[in-house]
Coordinates of C-alpha atoms in Angstrom, one line a residue:
M1 CA 26.8 -45.4 -61.8
L2 CA 24.7 -48.0 -61.9
I3 CA 26.7 -50.5 -62.7
M4 CA 28.5 -49.5 -59.5
K5 CA 26.0 -49.3 -57.0
L6 CA 25.1 -52.9 -58.1
R7 CA 27.7 -54.3 -57.7
K8 CA 28.3 -53.4 -54.5
T9 CA 25.1 -55.5 -53.8
K10 CA 27.3 -58.3 -55.3
N11 CA 24.3 -58.9 -58.1
K12 CA 25.4 -58.9 -61.5
V13 CA 25.3 -56.8 -64.5
L14 CA 24.6 -58.1 -68.0
S15 CA 23.7 -58.0 -71.4
I16 CA 21.3 -59.5 -73.8
L17 CA 20.3 -56.3 -76.7
S18 CA 17.6 -57.3 -78.3
P19 CA 16.7 -56.7 -81.6
N20 CA 13.2 -55.7 -80.7
Y21 CA 13.8 -51.8 -81.3
E22 CA 12.5 -48.6 -83.1
Y23 CA 16.0 -46.4 -83.3
R24 CA 14.6 -42.8 -82.0
K25 CA 17.3 -39.9 -82.5
K26 CA 15.7 -37.9 -79.7
R27 CA 13.4 -39.7 -77.4
N28 CA 10.4 -37.8 -74.7
I29 CA 10.6 -40.3 -71.9
K30 CA 7.8 -39.2 -69.9
F31 CA 6.9 -42.5 -68.5
V32 CA 8.8 -45.6 -66.8
I33 CA 6.1 -48.9 -66.6
I34 CA 6.6 -51.6 -64.1
H35 CA 5.9 -55.1 -65.8
Y36 CA 6.6 -58.7 -64.2
T37 CA 7.5 -61.1 -67.7
G38 CA 4.6 -63.9 -66.9
V39 CA 7.0 -66.4 -68.0
R40 CA 7.1 -68.9 -65.8
S41 CA 11.1 -69.4 -66.5
L42 CA 14.6 -67.0 -66.8
K43 CA 15.8 -68.2 -69.4
E44 CA 12.9 -68.3 -71.2
T45 CA 12.1 -64.8 -71.2
I46 CA 15.7 -64.5 -72.6
K47 CA 14.5 -65.8 -75.6
I48 CA 11.4 -64.6 -76.4
F49 CA 13.2 -61.3 -76.2
K50 CA 16.5 -62.1 -78.4
D51 CA 13.5 -64.0 -80.8
P52 CA 12.6 -61.0 -83.7
N53 CA 9.4 -63.2 -84.1
S54 CA 8.3 -62.2 -80.5
K55 CA 8.1 -58.3 -82.0
V56 CA 8.5 -58.6 -77.4
S57 CA 11.6 -56.1 -75.3
C58 CA 12.0 -53.8 -72.5
H59 CA 14.6 -51.7 -71.5
W60 CA 15.4 -53.3 -67.9
L61 CA 15.0 -56.9 -66.8
I62 CA 15.5 -57.9 -63.1
S63 CA 15.9 -61.4 -62.1
R64 CA 14.4 -62.7 -58.4
K65 CA 18.1 -62.9 -57.6
G66 CA 19.1 -58.8 -57.9
D67 CA 20.7 -59.6 -61.7
L68 CA 20.2 -56.7 -64.1
Y69 CA 19.9 -57.4 -67.5
K70 CA 20.2 -54.4 -70.6
V71 CA 18.4 -55.6 -72.8
I72 CA 18.1 -52.0 -75.4
E73 CA 19.1 -48.6 -75.0
E74 CA 17.2 -46.6 -73.6
K75 CA 17.5 -43.9 -75.9
N76 CA 15.3 -47.2 -78.0
I77 CA 11.8 -47.8 -77.7
A78 CA 10.7 -50.8 -76.8
W79 CA 8.3 -52.9 -77.3
H80 CA 6.6 -53.5 -74.1
C81 CA 3.0 -51.0 -73.5
G82 CA 1.2 -52.6 -76.2
L83 CA -2.1 -50.7 -76.6
S84 CA -2.0 -47.6 -73.9
Q85 CA -3.1 -44.7 -73.1
W86 CA -2.9 -42.5 -69.1
K87 CA -4.0 -39.2 -69.4
N88 CA -2.9 -37.5 -73.2
F89 CA -0.7 -39.3 -73.6
T90 CA -1.2 -43.1 -76.4
G91 CA 1.6 -45.4 -77.0
L92 CA 3.5 -45.0 -74.6
N93 CA 6.0 -47.1 -75.5
Q94 CA 7.6 -44.2 -77.6
Y95 CA 7.5 -42.3 -74.1
S96 CA 8.4 -44.4 -71.7
V97 CA 11.5 -47.1 -70.1
G98 CA 10.4 -50.5 -69.4
I99 CA 11.5 -52.2 -66.5
E100 CA 9.9 -56.6 -66.7
L101 CA 10.5 -58.5 -63.9
D102 CA 11.3 -62.0 -63.3
N103 CA 8.0 -63.2 -61.7
P104 CA 5.0 -65.9 -64.1
G105 CA 2.4 -64.4 -62.9
H106 CA -1.6 -64.4 -62.7
G107 CA -2.6 -68.0 -63.9
N108 CA 1.1 -68.9 -63.3
F109 CA 2.0 -70.0 -60.4
Y110 CA 2.1 -65.7 -59.5
N111 CA 4.0 -64.3 -56.4
E112 CA 5.8 -62.4 -54.1
F113 CA 8.6 -60.1 -55.9
P114 CA 11.9 -61.0 -53.7
L115 CA 13.6 -58.6 -51.1
A116 CA 17.0 -58.8 -53.8
Q117 CA 14.4 -58.2 -56.6
M118 CA 12.8 -54.8 -55.2
S119 CA 16.7 -53.8 -53.9
S120 CA 17.7 -53.8 -57.6
L121 CA 14.9 -52.3 -58.4
V122 CA 15.2 -49.6 -56.6
I123 CA 18.8 -48.7 -57.5
L124 CA 17.6 -48.7 -61.0
L125 CA 14.8 -46.4 -60.6
K126 CA 17.0 -43.7 -58.5
E127 CA 18.8 -43.4 -60.8
I128 CA 16.7 -43.6 -63.9
L129 CA 13.5 -40.8 -62.2
K130 CA 17.0 -38.5 -61.2
K131 CA 18.1 -38.6 -65.6
Y132 CA 15.5 -37.7 -67.0
N133 CA 13.5 -35.5 -64.6
L134 CA 10.8 -37.1 -63.6
D135 CA 8.1 -37.1 -60.7
C136 CA 7.8 -40.9 -58.7
K137 CA 4.2 -40.4 -60.2
N138 CA 5.3 -41.1 -63.9
V139 CA 6.3 -44.2 -61.9
L140 CA 3.9 -46.4 -63.8
A141 CA 1.8 -50.5 -63.5
H142 CA 1.5 -51.8 -67.0
S143 CA -2.4 -52.3 -65.6
D144 CA -2.8 -48.6 -65.0
I145 CA -1.8 -48.2 -69.3
A146 CA -3.7 -51.3 -70.4
P147 CA -6.4 -51.8 -68.0
F148 CA -8.0 -53.8 -70.4
R149 CA -5.6 -56.1 -71.1
K150 CA -3.1 -56.3 -68.2
L151 CA -2.4 -57.6 -64.8
D152 CA 1.3 -57.3 -64.2
P153 CA 3.0 -56.2 -61.9
G154 CA -0.3 -57.3 -60.6
E155 CA -1.2 -57.0 -55.7
L156 CA 1.5 -58.5 -55.2
F157 CA 3.5 -55.9 -55.9
R158 CA 5.2 -53.7 -52.9
W159 CA 3.9 -50.0 -54.5
D160 CA 3.9 -49.3 -50.4
Y161 CA 7.7 -50.4 -50.3
L162 CA 8.7 -47.4 -53.3
A163 CA 6.5 -45.0 -52.3
K164 CA 8.6 -45.0 -48.9
K165 CA 11.8 -44.3 -50.7
N166 CA 10.3 -41.6 -53.3
L167 CA 10.3 -43.8 -56.2
A168 CA 6.9 -43.9 -56.8
Y169 CA 3.1 -42.8 -55.3
Y170 CA 1.2 -45.0 -53.0
P171 CA 0.0 -42.5 -50.1
P172 CA -0.9 -44.4 -46.8
V173 CA -5.2 -45.4 -46.5
L174 CA -7.2 -43.5 -44.6
K175 CA -9.2 -44.1 -42.1
Q176 CA -13.1 -44.4 -43.3
E177 CA -15.0 -41.7 -43.4
Q178 CA -18.6 -41.8 -41.6
T179 CA -20.2 -41.1 -44.5
K180 CA -23.1 -43.1 -46.6
D181 CA -22.5 -46.4 -48.0
I182 CA -21.3 -46.1 -51.2
Y183 CA -22.3 -49.3 -53.5
L184 CA -22.1 -49.2 -57.4
Q185 CA -21.4 -52.2 -59.7
Y186 CA -21.0 -53.4 -62.7
G187 CA -25.0 -52.7 -65.3
D188 CA -25.3 -49.4 -62.6
T189 CA -26.5 -46.4 -64.4
S190 CA -25.9 -43.2 -62.0
E191 CA -24.7 -40.2 -61.9
L192 CA -22.8 -41.3 -59.3
V193 CA -20.4 -43.2 -62.0
L194 CA -19.6 -40.0 -63.9
E195 CA -18.8 -38.2 -61.4
I196 CA -15.6 -40.7 -60.2
K197 CA -15.5 -41.8 -63.6
K198 CA -14.0 -37.5 -64.0
K199 CA -12.1 -38.1 -60.8
L200 CA -10.2 -40.9 -63.0
N201 CA -10.0 -38.6 -65.5
K202 CA -7.8 -36.5 -63.8
I203 CA -5.6 -39.6 -61.8
G204 CA -5.0 -40.6 -65.5
Y205 CA -6.6 -43.5 -66.3
R206 CA -8.8 -42.8 -69.3
C207 CA -12.7 -42.5 -69.1
P208 CA -15.9 -42.5 -71.9
L209 CA -17.7 -40.0 -69.7
N210 CA -21.1 -41.7 -69.3
K211 CA -23.1 -42.7 -66.4
K212 CA -22.9 -46.5 -67.4
Y213 CA -21.5 -49.2 -65.5
D214 CA -19.9 -50.9 -68.3
L215 CA -17.6 -53.6 -68.6
K216 CA -14.3 -51.3 -69.3
F217 CA -15.2 -49.1 -66.2
K218 CA -15.3 -52.7 -64.4
L219 CA -11.5 -53.4 -65.5
I220 CA -11.0 -50.1 -64.5
I221 CA -11.8 -49.6 -60.9
E222 CA -10.0 -52.9 -60.7
A223 CA -6.5 -51.6 -62.1
F224 CA -7.2 -48.6 -59.5
Q225 CA -7.9 -50.9 -57.2
R226 CA -5.0 -53.3 -57.7
R227 CA -2.3 -50.7 -58.0
F228 CA -4.0 -48.3 -55.3
L229 CA -6.3 -50.5 -53.0
P230 CA -5.2 -54.9 -53.5
N231 CA -7.1 -56.6 -50.9
S232 CA -9.9 -55.6 -52.4
I233 CA -10.5 -56.3 -56.1
N234 CA -13.6 -56.9 -57.1
G235 CA -14.8 -54.3 -59.6
I236 CA -17.0 -53.0 -56.8
I237 CA -17.3 -49.8 -55.9
N238 CA -18.1 -48.6 -51.7
K239 CA -17.0 -46.1 -49.6
Q240 CA -13.4 -47.8 -48.8
L241 CA -13.2 -47.4 -52.8
Y242 CA -14.6 -44.2 -53.2
Q243 CA -12.5 -42.3 -50.3
R244 CA -9.4 -43.9 -52.1
I245 CA -10.2 -42.0 -55.4
I246 CA -11.6 -39.0 -53.9
Q247 CA -7.2 -39.8 -51.7
V248 CA -5.5 -39.8 -54.9
N249 CA -7.3 -37.6 -57.7
K250 CA -7.0 -34.9 -54.8
S251 CA -3.4 -35.5 -55.0
S252 CA -3.2 -35.4 -59.3

């Protein structure tokens, strides 16, 4: 079915079959993780996935033209998440399907994801969510589950585009309420910091429950901004960001 749908869009469906995976007789798939490749060319990405020494793989790779590459079978564990956690899950490789999007990434001519690429992603996500009976809220960014290490797929990724098709979670940004100004940043200590950490934990981001606005918490805030408020990534909590955290928390 997937191949037929993609062929209707005149996109290719190819296999490159990486040796980098772990066999499991049965998998409990709960999430889909979206990445960018962070490599300058598709050819180089494929070379990395085929190299057994790279220890890197995913299940699906989508080119900028929208061509789809099967890297390993979904029944096997791909090595795409690394150290990761979300809610009560750790080591998300074993619980997820990994999708890589051809994009050079931050610090390497990071740019927008073409419509052809996003259109193929839509077709693929529809198939995966239906196949494993997954909620669209379980489609996550690599930076959501590894905020101390990763930025992908980044602030240029169109979560709102997927959300309109019920393939990801991205609620419309609300107008700012008439409330007192809030300003918290790295180095602060506050009861409000603890309150915000509790709200982020409910969403899925794993925060230690203390009052400290330390470096790790700043990186979590930036990951949240990159996902839910991409026009403002500065690691600072102001009134708009606080309201956005409350909004996402209520739907979690």
